[in-house]
mmCIF file of C-alpha atoms in Angstrom:
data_model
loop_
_atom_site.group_PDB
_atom_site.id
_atom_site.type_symbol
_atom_site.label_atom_id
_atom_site.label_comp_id
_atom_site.label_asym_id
_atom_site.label_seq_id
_atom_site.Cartn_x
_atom_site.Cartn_y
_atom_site.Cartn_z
ATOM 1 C CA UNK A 239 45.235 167.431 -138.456
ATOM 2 C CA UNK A 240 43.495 165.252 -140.803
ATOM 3 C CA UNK A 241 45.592 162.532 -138.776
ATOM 4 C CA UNK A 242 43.868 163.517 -135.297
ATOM 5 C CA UNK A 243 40.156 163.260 -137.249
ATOM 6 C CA UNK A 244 40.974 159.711 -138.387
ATOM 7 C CA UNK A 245 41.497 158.427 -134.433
ATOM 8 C CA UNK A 246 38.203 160.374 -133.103
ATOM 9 C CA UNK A 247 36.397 157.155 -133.535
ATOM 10 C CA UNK A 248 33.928 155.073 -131.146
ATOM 11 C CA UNK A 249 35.759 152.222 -131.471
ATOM 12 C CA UNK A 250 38.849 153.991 -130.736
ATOM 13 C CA UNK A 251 37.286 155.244 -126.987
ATOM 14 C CA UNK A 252 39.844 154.352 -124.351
ATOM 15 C CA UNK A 253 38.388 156.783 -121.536
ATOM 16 C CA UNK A 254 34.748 158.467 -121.700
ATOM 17 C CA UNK A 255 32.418 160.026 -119.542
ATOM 18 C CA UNK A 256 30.565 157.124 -116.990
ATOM 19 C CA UNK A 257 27.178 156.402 -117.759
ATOM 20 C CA UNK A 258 26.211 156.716 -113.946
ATOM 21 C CA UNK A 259 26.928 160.394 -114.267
ATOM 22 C CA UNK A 260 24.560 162.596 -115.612
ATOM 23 C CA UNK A 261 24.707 165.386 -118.220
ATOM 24 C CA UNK A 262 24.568 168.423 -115.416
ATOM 25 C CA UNK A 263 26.844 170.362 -115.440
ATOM 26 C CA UNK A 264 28.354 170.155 -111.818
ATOM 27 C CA UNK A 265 28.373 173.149 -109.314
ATOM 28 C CA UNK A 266 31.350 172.794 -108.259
ATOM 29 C CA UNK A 267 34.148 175.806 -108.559
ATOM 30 C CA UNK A 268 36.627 174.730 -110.975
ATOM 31 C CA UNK A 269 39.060 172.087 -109.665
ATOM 32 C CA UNK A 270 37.328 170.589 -106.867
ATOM 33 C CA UNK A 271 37.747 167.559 -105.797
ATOM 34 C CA UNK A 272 34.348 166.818 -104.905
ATOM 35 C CA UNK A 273 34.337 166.171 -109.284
ATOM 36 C CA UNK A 274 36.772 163.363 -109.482
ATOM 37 C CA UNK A 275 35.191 161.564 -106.600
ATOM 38 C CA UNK A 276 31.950 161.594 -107.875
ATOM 39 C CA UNK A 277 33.305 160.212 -111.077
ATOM 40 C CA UNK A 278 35.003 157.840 -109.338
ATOM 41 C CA UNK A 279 31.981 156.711 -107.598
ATOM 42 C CA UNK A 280 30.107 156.450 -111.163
ATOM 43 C CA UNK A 281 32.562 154.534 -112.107
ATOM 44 C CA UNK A 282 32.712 151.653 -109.526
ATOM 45 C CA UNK A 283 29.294 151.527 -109.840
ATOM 46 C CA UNK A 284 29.241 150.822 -113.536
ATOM 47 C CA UNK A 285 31.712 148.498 -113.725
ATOM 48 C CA UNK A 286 30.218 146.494 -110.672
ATOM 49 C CA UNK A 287 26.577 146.852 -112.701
ATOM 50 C CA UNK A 288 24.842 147.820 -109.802
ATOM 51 C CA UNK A 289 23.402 151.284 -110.737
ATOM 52 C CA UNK A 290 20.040 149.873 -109.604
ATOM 53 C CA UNK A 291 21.017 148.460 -106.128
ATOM 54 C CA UNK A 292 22.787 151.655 -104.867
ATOM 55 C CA UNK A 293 21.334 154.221 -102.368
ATOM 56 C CA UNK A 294 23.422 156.815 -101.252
ATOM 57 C CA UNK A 295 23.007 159.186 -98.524
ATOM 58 C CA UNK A 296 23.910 162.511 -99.354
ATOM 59 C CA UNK A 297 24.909 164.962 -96.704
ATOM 60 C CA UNK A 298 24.571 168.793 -96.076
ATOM 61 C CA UNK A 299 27.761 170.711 -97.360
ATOM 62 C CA UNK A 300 28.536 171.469 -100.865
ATOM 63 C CA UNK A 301 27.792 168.009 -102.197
ATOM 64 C CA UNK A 302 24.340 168.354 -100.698
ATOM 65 C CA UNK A 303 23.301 168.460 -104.714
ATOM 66 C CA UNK A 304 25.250 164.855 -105.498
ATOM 67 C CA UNK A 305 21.742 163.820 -106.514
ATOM 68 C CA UNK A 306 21.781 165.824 -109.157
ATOM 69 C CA UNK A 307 24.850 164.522 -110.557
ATOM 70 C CA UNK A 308 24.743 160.493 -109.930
ATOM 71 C CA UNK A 309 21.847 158.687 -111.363
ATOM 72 C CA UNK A 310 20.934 156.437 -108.796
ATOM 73 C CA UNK A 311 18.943 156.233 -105.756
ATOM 74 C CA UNK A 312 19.474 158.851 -102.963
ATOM 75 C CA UNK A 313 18.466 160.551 -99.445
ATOM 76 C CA UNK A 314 18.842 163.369 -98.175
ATOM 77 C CA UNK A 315 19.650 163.416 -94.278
ATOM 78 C CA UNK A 316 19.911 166.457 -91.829
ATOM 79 C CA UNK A 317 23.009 167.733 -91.048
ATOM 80 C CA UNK A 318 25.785 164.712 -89.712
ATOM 81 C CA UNK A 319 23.284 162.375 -89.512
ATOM 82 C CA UNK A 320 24.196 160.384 -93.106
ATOM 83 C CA UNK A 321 25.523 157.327 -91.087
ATOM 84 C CA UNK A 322 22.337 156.760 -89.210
ATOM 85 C CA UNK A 323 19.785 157.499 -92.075
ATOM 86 C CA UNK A 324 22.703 154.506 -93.968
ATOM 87 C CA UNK A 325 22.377 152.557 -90.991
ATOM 88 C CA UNK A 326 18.380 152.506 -91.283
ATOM 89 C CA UNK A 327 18.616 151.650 -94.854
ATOM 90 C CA UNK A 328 20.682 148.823 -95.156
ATOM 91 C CA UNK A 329 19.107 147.302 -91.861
ATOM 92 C CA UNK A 330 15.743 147.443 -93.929
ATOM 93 C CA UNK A 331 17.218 146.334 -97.272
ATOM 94 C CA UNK A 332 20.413 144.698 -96.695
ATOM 95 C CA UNK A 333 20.614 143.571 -100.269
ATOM 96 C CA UNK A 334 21.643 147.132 -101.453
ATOM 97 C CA UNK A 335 24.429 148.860 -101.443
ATOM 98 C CA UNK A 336 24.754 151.571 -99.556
ATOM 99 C CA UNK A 337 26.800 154.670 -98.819
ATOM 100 C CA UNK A 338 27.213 157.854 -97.411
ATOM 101 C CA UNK A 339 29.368 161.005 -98.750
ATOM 102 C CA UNK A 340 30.139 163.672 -96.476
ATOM 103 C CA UNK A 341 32.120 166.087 -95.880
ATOM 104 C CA UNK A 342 34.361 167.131 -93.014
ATOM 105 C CA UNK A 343 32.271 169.564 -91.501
ATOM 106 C CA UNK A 344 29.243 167.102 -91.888
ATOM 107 C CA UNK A 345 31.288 164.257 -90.443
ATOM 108 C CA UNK A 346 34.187 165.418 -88.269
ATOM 109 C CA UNK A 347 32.057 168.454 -86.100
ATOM 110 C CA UNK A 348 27.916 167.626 -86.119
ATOM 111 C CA UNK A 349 27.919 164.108 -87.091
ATOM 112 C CA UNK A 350 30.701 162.868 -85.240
ATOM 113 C CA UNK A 351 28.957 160.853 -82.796
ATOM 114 C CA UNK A 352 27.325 159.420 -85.465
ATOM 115 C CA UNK A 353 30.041 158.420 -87.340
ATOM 116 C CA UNK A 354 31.617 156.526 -84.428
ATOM 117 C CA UNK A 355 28.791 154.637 -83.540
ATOM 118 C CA UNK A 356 27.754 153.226 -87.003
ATOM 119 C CA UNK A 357 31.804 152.203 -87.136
ATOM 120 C CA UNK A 358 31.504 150.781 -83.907
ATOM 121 C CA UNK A 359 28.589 148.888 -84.307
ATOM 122 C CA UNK A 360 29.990 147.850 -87.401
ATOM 123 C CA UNK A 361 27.140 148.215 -89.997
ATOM 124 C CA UNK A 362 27.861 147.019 -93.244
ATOM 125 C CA UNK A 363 27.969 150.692 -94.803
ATOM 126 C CA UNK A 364 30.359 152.093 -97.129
ATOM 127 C CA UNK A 365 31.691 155.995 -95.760
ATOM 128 C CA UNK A 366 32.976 158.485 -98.298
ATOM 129 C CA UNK A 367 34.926 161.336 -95.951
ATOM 130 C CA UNK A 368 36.210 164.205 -97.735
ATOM 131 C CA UNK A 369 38.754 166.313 -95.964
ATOM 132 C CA UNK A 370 39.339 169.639 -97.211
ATOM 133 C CA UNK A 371 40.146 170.377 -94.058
ATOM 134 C CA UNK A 372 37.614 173.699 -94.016
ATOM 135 C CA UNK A 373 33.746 174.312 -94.153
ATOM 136 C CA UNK A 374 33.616 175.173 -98.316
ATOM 137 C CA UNK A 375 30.099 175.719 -98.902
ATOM 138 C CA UNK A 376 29.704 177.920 -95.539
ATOM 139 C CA UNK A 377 32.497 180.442 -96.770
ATOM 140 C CA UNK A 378 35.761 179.186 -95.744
ATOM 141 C CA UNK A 379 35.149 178.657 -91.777
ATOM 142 C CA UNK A 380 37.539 176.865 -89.439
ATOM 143 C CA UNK A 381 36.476 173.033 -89.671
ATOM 144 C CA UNK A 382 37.740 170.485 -86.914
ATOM 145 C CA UNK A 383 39.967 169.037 -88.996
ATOM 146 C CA UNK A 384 42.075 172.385 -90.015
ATOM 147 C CA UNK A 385 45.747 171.935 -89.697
ATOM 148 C CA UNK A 386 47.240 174.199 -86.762
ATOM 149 C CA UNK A 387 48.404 177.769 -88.090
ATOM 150 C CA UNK A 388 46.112 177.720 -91.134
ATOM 151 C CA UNK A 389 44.202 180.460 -91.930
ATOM 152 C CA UNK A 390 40.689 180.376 -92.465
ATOM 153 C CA UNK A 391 37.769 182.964 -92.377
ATOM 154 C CA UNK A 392 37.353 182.840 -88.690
ATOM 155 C CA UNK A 393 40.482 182.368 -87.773
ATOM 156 C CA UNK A 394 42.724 185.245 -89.904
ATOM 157 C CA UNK A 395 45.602 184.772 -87.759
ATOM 158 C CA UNK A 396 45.857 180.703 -88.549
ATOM 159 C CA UNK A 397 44.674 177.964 -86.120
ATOM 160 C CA UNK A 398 46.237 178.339 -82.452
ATOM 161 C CA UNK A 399 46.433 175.072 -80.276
ATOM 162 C CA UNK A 400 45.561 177.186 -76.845
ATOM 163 C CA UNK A 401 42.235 178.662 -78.598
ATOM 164 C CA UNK A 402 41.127 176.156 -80.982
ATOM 165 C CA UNK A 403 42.616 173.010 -79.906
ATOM 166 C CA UNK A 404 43.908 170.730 -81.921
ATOM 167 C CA UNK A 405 43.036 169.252 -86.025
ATOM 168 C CA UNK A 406 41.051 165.995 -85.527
ATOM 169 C CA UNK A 407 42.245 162.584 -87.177
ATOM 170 C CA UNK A 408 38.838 161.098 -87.436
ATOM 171 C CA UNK A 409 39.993 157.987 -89.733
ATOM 172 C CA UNK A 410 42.905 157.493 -87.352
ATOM 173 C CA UNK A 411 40.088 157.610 -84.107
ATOM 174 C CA UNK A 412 37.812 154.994 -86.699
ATOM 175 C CA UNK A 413 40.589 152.722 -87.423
ATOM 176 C CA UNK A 414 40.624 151.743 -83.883
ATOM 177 C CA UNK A 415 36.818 150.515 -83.694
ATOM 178 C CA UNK A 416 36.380 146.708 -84.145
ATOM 179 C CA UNK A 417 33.734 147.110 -86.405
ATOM 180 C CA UNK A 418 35.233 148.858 -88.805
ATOM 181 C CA UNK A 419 36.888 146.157 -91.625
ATOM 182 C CA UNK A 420 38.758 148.692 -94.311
ATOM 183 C CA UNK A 421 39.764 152.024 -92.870
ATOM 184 C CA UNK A 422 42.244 153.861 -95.641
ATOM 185 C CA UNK A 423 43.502 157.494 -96.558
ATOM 186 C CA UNK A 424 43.242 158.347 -100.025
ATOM 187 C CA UNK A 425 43.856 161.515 -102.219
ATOM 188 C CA UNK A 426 42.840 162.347 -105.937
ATOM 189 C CA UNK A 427 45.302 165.330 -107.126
ATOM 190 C CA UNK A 428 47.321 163.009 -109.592
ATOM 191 C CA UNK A 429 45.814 160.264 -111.839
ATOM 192 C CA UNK A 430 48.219 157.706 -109.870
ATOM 193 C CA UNK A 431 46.324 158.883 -107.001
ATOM 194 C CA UNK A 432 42.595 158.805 -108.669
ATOM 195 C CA UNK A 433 43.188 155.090 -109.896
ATOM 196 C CA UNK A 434 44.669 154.175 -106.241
ATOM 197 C CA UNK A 435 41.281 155.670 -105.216
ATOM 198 C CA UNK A 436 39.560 154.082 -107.267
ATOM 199 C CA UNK A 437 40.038 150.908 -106.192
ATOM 200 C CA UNK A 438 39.868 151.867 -102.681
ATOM 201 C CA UNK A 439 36.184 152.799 -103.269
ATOM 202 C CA UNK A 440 35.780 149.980 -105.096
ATOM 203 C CA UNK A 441 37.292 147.216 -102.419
ATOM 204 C CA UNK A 442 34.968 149.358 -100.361
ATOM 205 C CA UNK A 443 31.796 148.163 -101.826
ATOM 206 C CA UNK A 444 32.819 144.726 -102.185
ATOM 207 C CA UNK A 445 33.148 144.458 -98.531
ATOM 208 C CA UNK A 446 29.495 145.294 -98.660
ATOM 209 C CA UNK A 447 28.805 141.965 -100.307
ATOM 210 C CA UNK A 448 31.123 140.224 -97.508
ATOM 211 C CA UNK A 449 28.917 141.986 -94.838
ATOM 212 C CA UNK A 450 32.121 142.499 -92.639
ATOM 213 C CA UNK A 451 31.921 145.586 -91.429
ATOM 214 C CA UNK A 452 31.799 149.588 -92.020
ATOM 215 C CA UNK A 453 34.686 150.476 -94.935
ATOM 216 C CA UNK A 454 35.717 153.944 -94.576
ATOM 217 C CA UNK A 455 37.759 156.236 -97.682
ATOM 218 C CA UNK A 456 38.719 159.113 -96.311
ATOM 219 C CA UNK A 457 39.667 161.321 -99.732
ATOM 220 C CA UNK A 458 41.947 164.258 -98.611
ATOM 221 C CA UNK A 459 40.943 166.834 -101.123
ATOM 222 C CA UNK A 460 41.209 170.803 -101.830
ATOM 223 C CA UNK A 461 38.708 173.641 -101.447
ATOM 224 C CA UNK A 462 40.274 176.307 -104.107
ATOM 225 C CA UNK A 463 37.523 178.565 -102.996
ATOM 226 C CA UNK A 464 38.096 177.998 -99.396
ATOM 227 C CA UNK A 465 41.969 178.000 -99.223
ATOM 228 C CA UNK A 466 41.856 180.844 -101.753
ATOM 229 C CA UNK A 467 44.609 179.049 -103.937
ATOM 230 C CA UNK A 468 44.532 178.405 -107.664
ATOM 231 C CA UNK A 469 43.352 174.910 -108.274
ATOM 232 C CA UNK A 470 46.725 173.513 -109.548
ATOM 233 C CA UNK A 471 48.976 175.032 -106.318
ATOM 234 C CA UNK A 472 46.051 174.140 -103.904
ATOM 235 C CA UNK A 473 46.958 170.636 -105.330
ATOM 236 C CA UNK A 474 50.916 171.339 -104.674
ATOM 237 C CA UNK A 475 49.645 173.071 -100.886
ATOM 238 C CA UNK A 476 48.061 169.799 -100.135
ATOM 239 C CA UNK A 477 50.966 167.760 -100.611
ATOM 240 C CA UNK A 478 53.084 170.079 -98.591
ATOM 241 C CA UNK A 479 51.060 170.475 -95.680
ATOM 242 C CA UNK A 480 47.986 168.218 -95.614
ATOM 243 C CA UNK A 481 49.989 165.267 -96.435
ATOM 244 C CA UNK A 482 52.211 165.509 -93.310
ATOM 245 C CA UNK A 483 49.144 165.287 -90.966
ATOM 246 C CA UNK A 484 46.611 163.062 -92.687
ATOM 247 C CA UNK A 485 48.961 160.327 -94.165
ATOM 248 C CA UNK A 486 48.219 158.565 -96.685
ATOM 249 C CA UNK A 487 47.816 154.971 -97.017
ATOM 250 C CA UNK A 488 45.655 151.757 -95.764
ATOM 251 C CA UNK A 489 45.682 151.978 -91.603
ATOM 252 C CA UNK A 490 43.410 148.991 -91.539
ATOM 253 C CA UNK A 491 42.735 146.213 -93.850
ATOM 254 C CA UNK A 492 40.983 142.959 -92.518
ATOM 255 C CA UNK A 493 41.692 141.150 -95.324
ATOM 256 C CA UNK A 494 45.708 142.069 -94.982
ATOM 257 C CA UNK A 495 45.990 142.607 -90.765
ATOM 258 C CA UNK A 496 43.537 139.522 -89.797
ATOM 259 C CA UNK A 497 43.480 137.219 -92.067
ATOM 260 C CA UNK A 498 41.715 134.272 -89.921
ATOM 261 C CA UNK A 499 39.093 136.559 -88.507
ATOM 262 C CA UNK A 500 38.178 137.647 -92.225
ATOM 263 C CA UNK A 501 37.947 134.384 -93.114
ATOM 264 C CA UNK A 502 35.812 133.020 -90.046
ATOM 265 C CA UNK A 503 33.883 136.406 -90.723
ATOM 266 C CA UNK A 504 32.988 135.204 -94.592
ATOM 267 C CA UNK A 505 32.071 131.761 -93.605
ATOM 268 C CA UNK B 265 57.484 149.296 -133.923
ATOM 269 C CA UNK B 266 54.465 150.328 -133.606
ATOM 270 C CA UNK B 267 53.373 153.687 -132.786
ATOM 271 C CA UNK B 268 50.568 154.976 -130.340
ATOM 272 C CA UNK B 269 48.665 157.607 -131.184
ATOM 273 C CA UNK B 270 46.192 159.319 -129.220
ATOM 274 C CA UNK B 271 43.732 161.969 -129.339
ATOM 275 C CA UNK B 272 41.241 163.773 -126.589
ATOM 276 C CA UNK B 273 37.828 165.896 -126.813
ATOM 277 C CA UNK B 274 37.140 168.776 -124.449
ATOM 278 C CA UNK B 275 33.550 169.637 -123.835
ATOM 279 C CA UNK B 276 34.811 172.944 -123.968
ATOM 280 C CA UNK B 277 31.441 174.827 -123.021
ATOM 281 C CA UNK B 278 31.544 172.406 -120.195
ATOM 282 C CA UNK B 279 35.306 173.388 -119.029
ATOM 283 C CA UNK B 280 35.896 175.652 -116.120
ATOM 284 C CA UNK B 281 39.533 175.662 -116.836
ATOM 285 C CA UNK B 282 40.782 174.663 -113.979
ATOM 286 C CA UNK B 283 44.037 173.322 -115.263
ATOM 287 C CA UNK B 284 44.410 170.063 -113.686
ATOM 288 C CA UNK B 285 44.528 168.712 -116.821
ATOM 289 C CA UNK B 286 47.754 170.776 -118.338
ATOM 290 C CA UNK B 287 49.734 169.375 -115.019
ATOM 291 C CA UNK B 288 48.759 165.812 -115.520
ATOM 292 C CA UNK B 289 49.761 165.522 -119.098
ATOM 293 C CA UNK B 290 53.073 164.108 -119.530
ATOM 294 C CA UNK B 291 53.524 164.944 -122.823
ATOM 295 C CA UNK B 292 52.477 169.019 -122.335
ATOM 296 C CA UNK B 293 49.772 168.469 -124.782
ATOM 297 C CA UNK B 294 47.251 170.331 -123.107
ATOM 298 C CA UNK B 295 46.942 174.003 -122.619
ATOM 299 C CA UNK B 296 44.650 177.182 -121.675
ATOM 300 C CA UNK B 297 42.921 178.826 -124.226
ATOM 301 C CA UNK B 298 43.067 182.259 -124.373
ATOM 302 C CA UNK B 299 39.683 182.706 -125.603
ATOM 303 C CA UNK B 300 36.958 181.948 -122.832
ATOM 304 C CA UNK B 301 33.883 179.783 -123.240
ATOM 305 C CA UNK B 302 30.234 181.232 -123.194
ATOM 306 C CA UNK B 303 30.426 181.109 -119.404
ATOM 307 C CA UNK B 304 33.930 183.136 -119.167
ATOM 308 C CA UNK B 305 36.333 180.571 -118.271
ATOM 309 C CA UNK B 306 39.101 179.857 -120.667
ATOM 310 C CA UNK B 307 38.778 175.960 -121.546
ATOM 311 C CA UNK B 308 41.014 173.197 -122.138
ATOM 312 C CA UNK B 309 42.276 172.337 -125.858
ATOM 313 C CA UNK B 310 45.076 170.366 -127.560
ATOM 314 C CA UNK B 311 48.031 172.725 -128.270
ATOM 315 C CA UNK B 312 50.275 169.898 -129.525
ATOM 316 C CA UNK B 313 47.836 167.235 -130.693
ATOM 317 C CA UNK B 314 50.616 165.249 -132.609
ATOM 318 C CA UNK B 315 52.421 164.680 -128.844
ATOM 319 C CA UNK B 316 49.169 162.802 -127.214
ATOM 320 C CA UNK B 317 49.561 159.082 -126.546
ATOM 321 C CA UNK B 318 46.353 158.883 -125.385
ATOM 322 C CA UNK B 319 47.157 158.035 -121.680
ATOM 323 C CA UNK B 320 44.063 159.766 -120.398
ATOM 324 C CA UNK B 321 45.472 161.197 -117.603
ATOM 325 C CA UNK B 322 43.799 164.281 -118.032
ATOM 326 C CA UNK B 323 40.084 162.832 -118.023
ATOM 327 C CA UNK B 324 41.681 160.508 -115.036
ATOM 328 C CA UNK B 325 41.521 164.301 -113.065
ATOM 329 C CA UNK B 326 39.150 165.952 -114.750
ATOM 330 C CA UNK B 327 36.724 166.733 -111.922
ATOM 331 C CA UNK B 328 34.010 167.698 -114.633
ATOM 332 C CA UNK B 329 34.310 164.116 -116.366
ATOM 333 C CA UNK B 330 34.568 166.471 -119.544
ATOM 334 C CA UNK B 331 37.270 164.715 -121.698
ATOM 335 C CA UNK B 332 36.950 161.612 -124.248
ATOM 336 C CA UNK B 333 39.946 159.846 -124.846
ATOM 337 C CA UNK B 334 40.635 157.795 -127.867
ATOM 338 C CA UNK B 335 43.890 155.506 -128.962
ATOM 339 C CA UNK B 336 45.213 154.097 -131.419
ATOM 340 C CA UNK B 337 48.073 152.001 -133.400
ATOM 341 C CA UNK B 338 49.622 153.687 -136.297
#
């Protein structure tokens, strides 16, 4: 023990708490991945040093409070509408960086026109999507992007195709607009995952800098609440059955797929 | 050769016990308590502290940023 009090030592700090972050304590139920992703968010932005040139646009949803939790600039914008209020902002100050966070009930089912036309006209905004693939803070409602045959509060007998229609790939649909320049899939339930992510968000605000286009993360996450799962097997459900739908990976890179476009495009 | 040795601190009034953390540690450092913080959930604390290299893969997925990690060479 006396071993263990030795190593508890500032200079011994390998991982801490980001700076970016405030002290509240988050409202988030336990295990959500809403958490990590804020911390991951904190992170990029300390490391880049640009806690003073970030706005983010917050949306409605059960990170509607993100303000609380991040210490830099925010808005607040009505329901969906985080892309346009972004859109507005970095037209007026294009030296900051800005970003949106929403949900998938904010940006698969009200804001999805919104969505596609700030990716299509190719504003130089960063998009944070989180897919739990339900509508968390409303009680667990059938979102557009539930998987077919899952259960949710209104619909207790899972999601049928000839009623409900089908799940909606909305980074698959974004990937295919020219003006979006980094389109990728991401997930945080390992810390493999949450560094990949990392970076993800990070290459995401670079591209900001490049002023190449609209970078979208979509972060396929949990709802414990929602799901009505344990955090740690709403983890292991995700894997199972999210992961077959929404796969994971980069679908579009402009540095990788185009490389003499990107080029032209930094010129 | 030398040896790592590593150490974490739980804010454990902060903790919602989740247990994230306990999966991610590969060395099955971390456990439950079975006492519960003020606000009723039981928090995170070392059960094995000797095991911990100090990987930080449990603040990695902490979604409450609640866990300092420190390292060192022994």
């Amino acid at each position: 023990m006396a071993e263990t009090i030795d190593i508890i030592k500032d200079e011994n700090i390998v991982y801490q708490k980001s700076k970016v972050l405030t002290d509240n304590v988050m409202h988030y139920c336990p295990g959500c991945s809403h958490g990590v992703v804020h911390k991951l968010i904190a992170e990029v932005i300390e490391e880049m040093g640009i806690q003073e040139n970030v706005i983010g646009v917050s949306p409605v949803g059960c990170s509607v409070f993100a303000y609380n939790y991040l210490d830099i600039d925010w808005q607040e914008a009505a329901h969906g509408r985080a892309p346009a209020l972004a859109t507005a902002t970095k037209r007026l100050m294009p030296d900051k960086y800005v970003f949106t966070y929403q949900g998938d009930g904010d940006l698969a089912s009200i804001g999805a026109a919104e969505i596609l036309h700030a990716c299509n006209r190719g504003e130089n905004i960063t998009v944070i999507f989180i897919n739990n693939a339900i509508y968390g803070m409303t009680g667990g409602q059938m979102a557009p992007t539930t998987l077919v045959g899952m259960k949710t509060a209104t619909s207790p007998y899972g999601r049928d195709i000839d009623l409900h229609g089908y799940p909606l790939k909305m980074t698959e649909i974004v990937a295919q607009l020219p003006g979006t320049c980094y389109v990728t899939r991401q997930s945080v339930h390992t810390a493999a995952t949450v560094r990949k992510c990392k970076k993800a968000i990070r290459k995401a605000f670079e591209n900001q800098e490049k002023k190449i286009g609209t970078s979208f993360i979509e972060v396929t996450s949990t709802c414990n609440s929602g799901w009505k799962i344990p955090p740690v097997e709403a983890n292991k459900w995700m894997v199972d059955h999210m992961f077959k739908f929404f796969e994971q990976g980069d679908l579009k890179d402009a540095e990788r797929d185009n490389p003499d476009d990107y080029k032209k495009y930094i010129e | 050769m030398a040896k790592i040795k590593g150490s974490i601190v739980v804010d454990k009034e902060k903790c919602k016990g989740c247990g994230l953390c306990v999966v991610a540690c590969p060395q099955d450092v971390i456990a439950l308590a079975k006492e519960v913080n003020s606000k009723g959930y039981n928090f995170a604390y070392m059960v094995k502290p000797d095991a911990c290299i100090g990987c930080a893969n449990c603040a990695e997925v902490c979604p409450d940023s609640i866990i300092t990690v420190y390292r060192t060479k022994i």
